[in-house]
């Protein structure tokens, strides 16, 4: 078989003339389209900032907007090349079905993200506890939520399980109740202990007057009494007040000779020693 180089050259030239220009136009559309998408994203983000759209919702909306624009751009590019759109849509539909079946977990996370942003059980900046983890919400993505822990670890929680989990949000209410448990010896004067605790509460300006503080006995054992102190404060004062009250209570108890309960094993050991000494 003799190759007709002239025919091959002519076929290549015809192909280049027919599709080369379309390909160049398609590349031009792709480049310009990518630039336009970036500009539109910046404009939409600026518009959402001016309209004070919720911080947790902005990245999600931008992602959806960007994906939609890129899909539209790719359809325009493929149409410019000359691919039959009917066939392309059929292939795209089949591919979408296959991808959907393969990515069921990711789709569940996507649906969970939509649910979270719709119901808003938490927002960016809230401190939450969920799925055995706790931290401040840094970002709500399409597929996961990012938490920053108190010790500066980053945790990624899939949105699917998170949307159906029990979420404790510590940042919703402006005030919180601090509960302190003071266990002292049964031989102490309860009235004196209550008075000391009341003085600590009165001296601390972070303690709210309403709801009124409560100092109550919550447990009465053979050798100890547990006094529960319930006070209210602003959300941001919770941990500082909790730590300070415990430290100041210990110092006040020591200064006023408030005895702490003696462990039972020490009492048994002491009694045994006395009996041994008496026998000797």
GROMACS .gro file of C-alpha atoms in nm:
model
  280
    1UNK     CA    1   0.000   0.000   0.000
    2UNK     CA    2   0.148   0.333  -0.111
    3UNK     CA    3   0.094   0.625   0.121
    4UNK     CA    4  -0.039   0.936  -0.045
    5UNK     CA    5   0.148   1.201   0.150
    6UNK     CA    6  -0.023   1.476  -0.041
    7UNK     CA    7  -0.367   1.349   0.066
    8UNK     CA    8  -0.253   1.317   0.428
    9UNK     CA    9  -0.114   1.669   0.426
   10UNK     CA   10  -0.434   1.801   0.273
   11UNK     CA   11  -0.644   1.618   0.537
   12UNK     CA   12  -0.433   1.766   0.819
   13UNK     CA   13  -0.462   2.115   0.671
   14UNK     CA   14  -0.839   2.079   0.635
   15UNK     CA   15  -0.869   1.953   0.994
   16UNK     CA   16  -0.659   2.241   1.123
   17UNK     CA   17  -0.862   2.494   0.927
   18UNK     CA   18  -1.191   2.339   1.040
   19UNK     CA   19  -1.112   2.282   1.408
   20UNK     CA   20  -0.806   2.497   1.474
   21UNK     CA   21  -0.999   2.821   1.475
   22UNK     CA   22  -1.272   2.668   1.692
   23UNK     CA   23  -1.010   2.539   1.933
   24UNK     CA   24  -0.844   2.881   1.956
   25UNK     CA   25  -1.181   3.046   2.017
   26UNK     CA   26  -1.261   2.782   2.282
   27UNK     CA   27  -0.931   2.849   2.461
   28UNK     CA   28  -0.998   3.223   2.441
   29UNK     CA   29  -1.345   3.172   2.591
   30UNK     CA   30  -1.196   2.954   2.867
   31UNK     CA   31  -0.931   3.212   2.962
   32UNK     CA   32  -1.168   3.509   2.952
   33UNK     CA   33  -1.438   3.309   3.128
   34UNK     CA   34  -1.200   3.215   3.413
   35UNK     CA   35  -1.110   3.582   3.455
   36UNK     CA   36  -1.477   3.685   3.454
   37UNK     CA   37  -1.560   3.418   3.715
   38UNK     CA   38  -1.288   3.549   3.948
   39UNK     CA   39  -1.416   3.905   3.907
   40UNK     CA   40  -1.775   3.799   3.965
   41UNK     CA   41  -1.677   3.611   4.281
   42UNK     CA   42  -1.503   3.923   4.414
   43UNK     CA   43  -1.808   4.136   4.331
   44UNK     CA   44  -2.051   3.888   4.490
   45UNK     CA   45  -1.833   3.861   4.802
   46UNK     CA   46  -1.819   4.239   4.830
   47UNK     CA   47  -2.195   4.262   4.786
   48UNK     CA   48  -2.253   4.003   5.061
   49UNK     CA   49  -2.019   4.194   5.292
   50UNK     CA   50  -2.211   4.517   5.232
   51UNK     CA   51  -2.541   4.339   5.291
   52UNK     CA   52  -2.401   4.184   5.612
   53UNK     CA   53  -2.467   3.827   5.496
   54UNK     CA   54  -2.386   3.579   5.773
   55UNK     CA   55  -2.014   3.496   5.785
   56UNK     CA   56  -2.080   3.122   5.790
   57UNK     CA   57  -2.298   3.148   5.478
   58UNK     CA   58  -2.065   3.350   5.254
   59UNK     CA   59  -1.803   3.079   5.172
   60UNK     CA   60  -2.079   2.827   5.101
   61UNK     CA   61  -2.269   3.059   4.865
   62UNK     CA   62  -1.946   3.156   4.689
   63UNK     CA   63  -1.860   2.788   4.636
   64UNK     CA   64  -2.203   2.710   4.489
   65UNK     CA   65  -2.187   3.022   4.269
   66UNK     CA   66  -1.836   2.934   4.148
   67UNK     CA   67  -1.929   2.572   4.064
   68UNK     CA   68  -2.236   2.684   3.869
   69UNK     CA   69  -2.034   2.936   3.666
   70UNK     CA   70  -1.759   2.686   3.588
   71UNK     CA   71  -2.012   2.429   3.469
   72UNK     CA   72  -2.169   2.691   3.241
   73UNK     CA   73  -1.827   2.794   3.110
   74UNK     CA   74  -1.726   2.435   3.031
   75UNK     CA   75  -2.054   2.380   2.846
   76UNK     CA   76  -1.984   2.691   2.633
   77UNK     CA   77  -1.628   2.575   2.560
   78UNK     CA   78  -1.738   2.225   2.460
   79UNK     CA   79  -2.016   2.367   2.243
   80UNK     CA   80  -1.764   2.596   2.071
   81UNK     CA   81  -1.538   2.302   1.986
   82UNK     CA   82  -1.831   2.141   1.806
   83UNK     CA   83  -1.936   1.858   2.033
   84UNK     CA   84  -2.305   1.770   1.994
   85UNK     CA   85  -2.475   1.906   2.305
   86UNK     CA   86  -2.748   1.640   2.310
   87UNK     CA   87  -2.493   1.363   2.328
   88UNK     CA   88  -2.283   1.560   2.573
   89UNK     CA   89  -2.578   1.613   2.808
   90UNK     CA   90  -2.663   1.242   2.790
   91UNK     CA   91  -2.305   1.148   2.872
   92UNK     CA   92  -2.297   1.411   3.148
   93UNK     CA   93  -2.617   1.270   3.297
   94UNK     CA   94  -2.479   0.915   3.298
   95UNK     CA   95  -2.152   1.033   3.447
   96UNK     CA   96  -2.341   1.232   3.710
   97UNK     CA   97  -2.538   0.924   3.811
   98UNK     CA   98  -2.223   0.714   3.840
   99UNK     CA   99  -2.043   0.983   4.035
  100UNK     CA  100  -2.344   1.027   4.263
  101UNK     CA  101  -2.349   0.657   4.347
  102UNK     CA  102  -1.974   0.658   4.410
  103UNK     CA  103  -1.987   0.968   4.628
  104UNK     CA  104  -2.291   0.899   4.843
  105UNK     CA  105  -2.104   1.000   5.156
  106UNK     CA  106  -1.990   1.327   5.002
  107UNK     CA  107  -2.343   1.403   4.886
  108UNK     CA  108  -2.469   1.335   5.239
  109UNK     CA  109  -2.208   1.581   5.368
  110UNK     CA  110  -2.319   1.835   5.107
  111UNK     CA  111  -2.683   1.795   5.214
  112UNK     CA  112  -2.570   1.827   5.578
  113UNK     CA  113  -2.391   2.151   5.493
  114UNK     CA  114  -2.705   2.291   5.332
  115UNK     CA  115  -2.908   2.186   5.638
  116UNK     CA  116  -2.662   2.344   5.881
  117UNK     CA  117  -2.658   2.672   5.692
  118UNK     CA  118  -3.037   2.672   5.668
  119UNK     CA  119  -3.122   2.585   6.029
  120UNK     CA  120  -2.809   2.755   6.171
  121UNK     CA  121  -2.758   2.559   6.495
  122UNK     CA  122  -2.422   2.739   6.511
  123UNK     CA  123  -2.232   3.013   6.330
  124UNK     CA  124  -1.869   3.099   6.264
  125UNK     CA  125  -1.716   3.211   6.595
  126UNK     CA  126  -1.944   2.997   6.816
  127UNK     CA  127  -1.793   2.754   7.065
  128UNK     CA  128  -1.965   2.418   7.022
  129UNK     CA  129  -1.942   2.059   7.137
  130UNK     CA  130  -2.042   1.783   6.892
  131UNK     CA  131  -1.933   1.437   6.780
  132UNK     CA  132  -1.708   1.406   7.084
  133UNK     CA  133  -1.517   1.721   6.989
  134UNK     CA  134  -1.531   2.080   7.110
  135UNK     CA  135  -1.391   2.404   6.973
  136UNK     CA  136  -1.462   2.737   6.807
  137UNK     CA  137  -1.621   2.719   6.461
  138UNK     CA  138  -1.370   2.860   6.212
  139UNK     CA  139  -1.537   2.775   5.882
  140UNK     CA  140  -1.843   2.596   5.747
  141UNK     CA  141  -1.746   2.441   5.413
  142UNK     CA  142  -1.961   2.254   5.164
  143UNK     CA  143  -1.858   1.914   5.297
  144UNK     CA  144  -1.719   1.977   5.645
  145UNK     CA  145  -1.705   2.216   5.938
  146UNK     CA  146  -1.370   2.332   6.075
  147UNK     CA  147  -1.321   2.372   6.451
  148UNK     CA  148  -1.027   2.527   6.635
  149UNK     CA  149  -0.973   2.374   6.980
  150UNK     CA  150  -0.861   2.561   7.291
  151UNK     CA  151  -0.511   2.412   7.253
  152UNK     CA  152  -0.492   2.530   6.888
  153UNK     CA  153  -0.572   2.204   6.709
  154UNK     CA  154  -0.777   2.209   6.389
  155UNK     CA  155  -1.062   1.955   6.363
  156UNK     CA  156  -1.258   1.876   6.044
  157UNK     CA  157  -1.603   1.730   6.111
  158UNK     CA  158  -1.807   1.597   5.813
  159UNK     CA  159  -2.132   1.788   5.775
  160UNK     CA  160  -2.345   1.476   5.722
  161UNK     CA  161  -2.304   1.328   6.072
  162UNK     CA  162  -2.280   1.677   6.224
  163UNK     CA  163  -2.619   1.783   6.086
  164UNK     CA  164  -2.791   1.490   6.260
  165UNK     CA  165  -2.583   1.494   6.580
  166UNK     CA  166  -2.650   1.652   6.916
  167UNK     CA  167  -2.477   1.992   6.914
  168UNK     CA  168  -2.414   2.190   7.232
  169UNK     CA  169  -2.368   2.559   7.150
  170UNK     CA  170  -2.206   2.755   7.433
  171UNK     CA  171  -2.220   3.089   7.250
  172UNK     CA  172  -2.592   3.137   7.190
  173UNK     CA  173  -2.686   3.281   7.528
  174UNK     CA  174  -2.525   3.597   7.668
  175UNK     CA  175  -2.511   3.459   8.024
  176UNK     CA  176  -2.411   3.128   8.181
  177UNK     CA  177  -2.446   2.967   8.521
  178UNK     CA  178  -2.131   2.872   8.709
  179UNK     CA  179  -2.172   2.582   8.952
  180UNK     CA  180  -1.906   2.537   9.218
  181UNK     CA  181  -1.893   2.237   9.453
  182UNK     CA  182  -1.720   2.286   9.789
  183UNK     CA  183  -1.678   1.971  10.000
  184UNK     CA  184  -1.590   2.033  10.364
  185UNK     CA  185  -1.576   1.829  10.682
  186UNK     CA  186  -1.904   1.744  10.853
  187UNK     CA  187  -1.770   1.902  11.174
  188UNK     CA  188  -1.771   2.255  11.027
  189UNK     CA  189  -2.036   2.515  11.100
  190UNK     CA  190  -2.245   2.524  10.780
  191UNK     CA  191  -2.358   2.877  10.852
  192UNK     CA  192  -1.998   2.998  10.871
  193UNK     CA  193  -1.907   2.823  10.545
  194UNK     CA  194  -2.209   2.977  10.373
  195UNK     CA  195  -2.113   3.320  10.503
  196UNK     CA  196  -1.758   3.291  10.367
  197UNK     CA  197  -1.884   3.186  10.026
  198UNK     CA  198  -2.137   3.470  10.025
  199UNK     CA  199  -1.858   3.718  10.098
  200UNK     CA  200  -1.657   3.585   9.802
  201UNK     CA  201  -1.960   3.624   9.577
  202UNK     CA  202  -2.032   3.979   9.696
  203UNK     CA  203  -1.670   4.087   9.640
  204UNK     CA  204  -1.661   3.971   9.277
  205UNK     CA  205  -1.818   4.220   9.035
  206UNK     CA  206  -1.847   3.956   8.764
  207UNK     CA  207  -2.121   3.777   8.957
  208UNK     CA  208  -2.464   3.893   8.842
  209UNK     CA  209  -2.725   4.005   9.094
  210UNK     CA  210  -3.005   3.849   8.887
  211UNK     CA  211  -3.063   3.560   8.878
  212UNK     CA  212  -2.974   3.561   9.245
  213UNK     CA  213  -2.686   3.339   9.361
  214UNK     CA  214  -2.777   3.018   9.543
  215UNK     CA  215  -2.573   2.847   9.815
  216UNK     CA  216  -2.727   2.511   9.905
  217UNK     CA  217  -2.625   2.179  10.058
  218UNK     CA  218  -2.643   1.914   9.786
  219UNK     CA  219  -2.484   1.618   9.960
  220UNK     CA  220  -2.452   1.505  10.322
  221UNK     CA  221  -2.222   1.208  10.383
  222UNK     CA  222  -2.074   1.045  10.692
  223UNK     CA  223  -1.763   1.260  10.695
  224UNK     CA  224  -1.835   1.540  10.449
  225UNK     CA  225  -2.083   1.800  10.336
  226UNK     CA  226  -2.101   1.924   9.977
  227UNK     CA  227  -2.216   2.283   9.933
  228UNK     CA  228  -2.319   2.379   9.581
  229UNK     CA  229  -2.279   2.742   9.482
  230UNK     CA  230  -2.468   2.852   9.172
  231UNK     CA  231  -2.390   3.197   9.034
  232UNK     CA  232  -2.453   3.368   8.699
  233UNK     CA  233  -2.214   3.570   8.489
  234UNK     CA  234  -2.153   3.694   8.136
  235UNK     CA  235  -2.055   3.425   7.889
  236UNK     CA  236  -1.702   3.560   7.844
  237UNK     CA  237  -1.640   3.565   8.222
  238UNK     CA  238  -1.729   3.198   8.280
  239UNK     CA  239  -1.388   3.031   8.305
  240UNK     CA  240  -1.212   3.322   8.476
  241UNK     CA  241  -1.481   3.335   8.743
  242UNK     CA  242  -1.480   2.956   8.785
  243UNK     CA  243  -1.104   2.936   8.841
  244UNK     CA  244  -1.082   3.246   9.063
  245UNK     CA  245  -1.370   3.140   9.290
  246UNK     CA  246  -1.215   2.800   9.352
  247UNK     CA  247  -0.877   2.950   9.434
  248UNK     CA  248  -1.020   3.223   9.659
  249UNK     CA  249  -1.247   2.975   9.837
  250UNK     CA  250  -0.951   2.754   9.926
  251UNK     CA  251  -0.761   3.052  10.066
  252UNK     CA  252  -1.066   3.169  10.265
  253UNK     CA  253  -1.125   2.821  10.409
  254UNK     CA  254  -0.762   2.792  10.522
  255UNK     CA  255  -0.766   3.141  10.677
  256UNK     CA  256  -1.086   3.071  10.872
  257UNK     CA  257  -0.995   2.716  10.981
  258UNK     CA  258  -1.259   2.544  10.770
  259UNK     CA  259  -1.160   2.177  10.780
  260UNK     CA  260  -1.171   1.961  10.471
  261UNK     CA  261  -1.302   1.603  10.494
  262UNK     CA  262  -1.043   1.346  10.599
  263UNK     CA  263  -1.023   1.043  10.365
  264UNK     CA  264  -1.166   0.734  10.532
  265UNK     CA  265  -0.856   0.527  10.472
  266UNK     CA  266  -0.648   0.775  10.677
  267UNK     CA  267  -0.896   0.760  10.965
  268UNK     CA  268  -0.888   0.380  10.963
  269UNK     CA  269  -0.510   0.382  10.956
  270UNK     CA  270  -0.493   0.631  11.241
  271UNK     CA  271  -0.734   0.425  11.454
  272UNK     CA  272  -0.533   0.109  11.390
  273UNK     CA  273  -0.214   0.287  11.496
  274UNK     CA  274  -0.373   0.407  11.820
  275UNK     CA  275  -0.498   0.057  11.900
  276UNK     CA  276  -0.154  -0.090  11.832
  277UNK     CA  277   0.009   0.171  12.059
  278UNK     CA  278  -0.242   0.101  12.337
  279UNK     CA  279  -0.178  -0.272  12.312
  280UNK     CA  280   0.195  -0.217  12.336
   0.00000   0.00000   0.00000
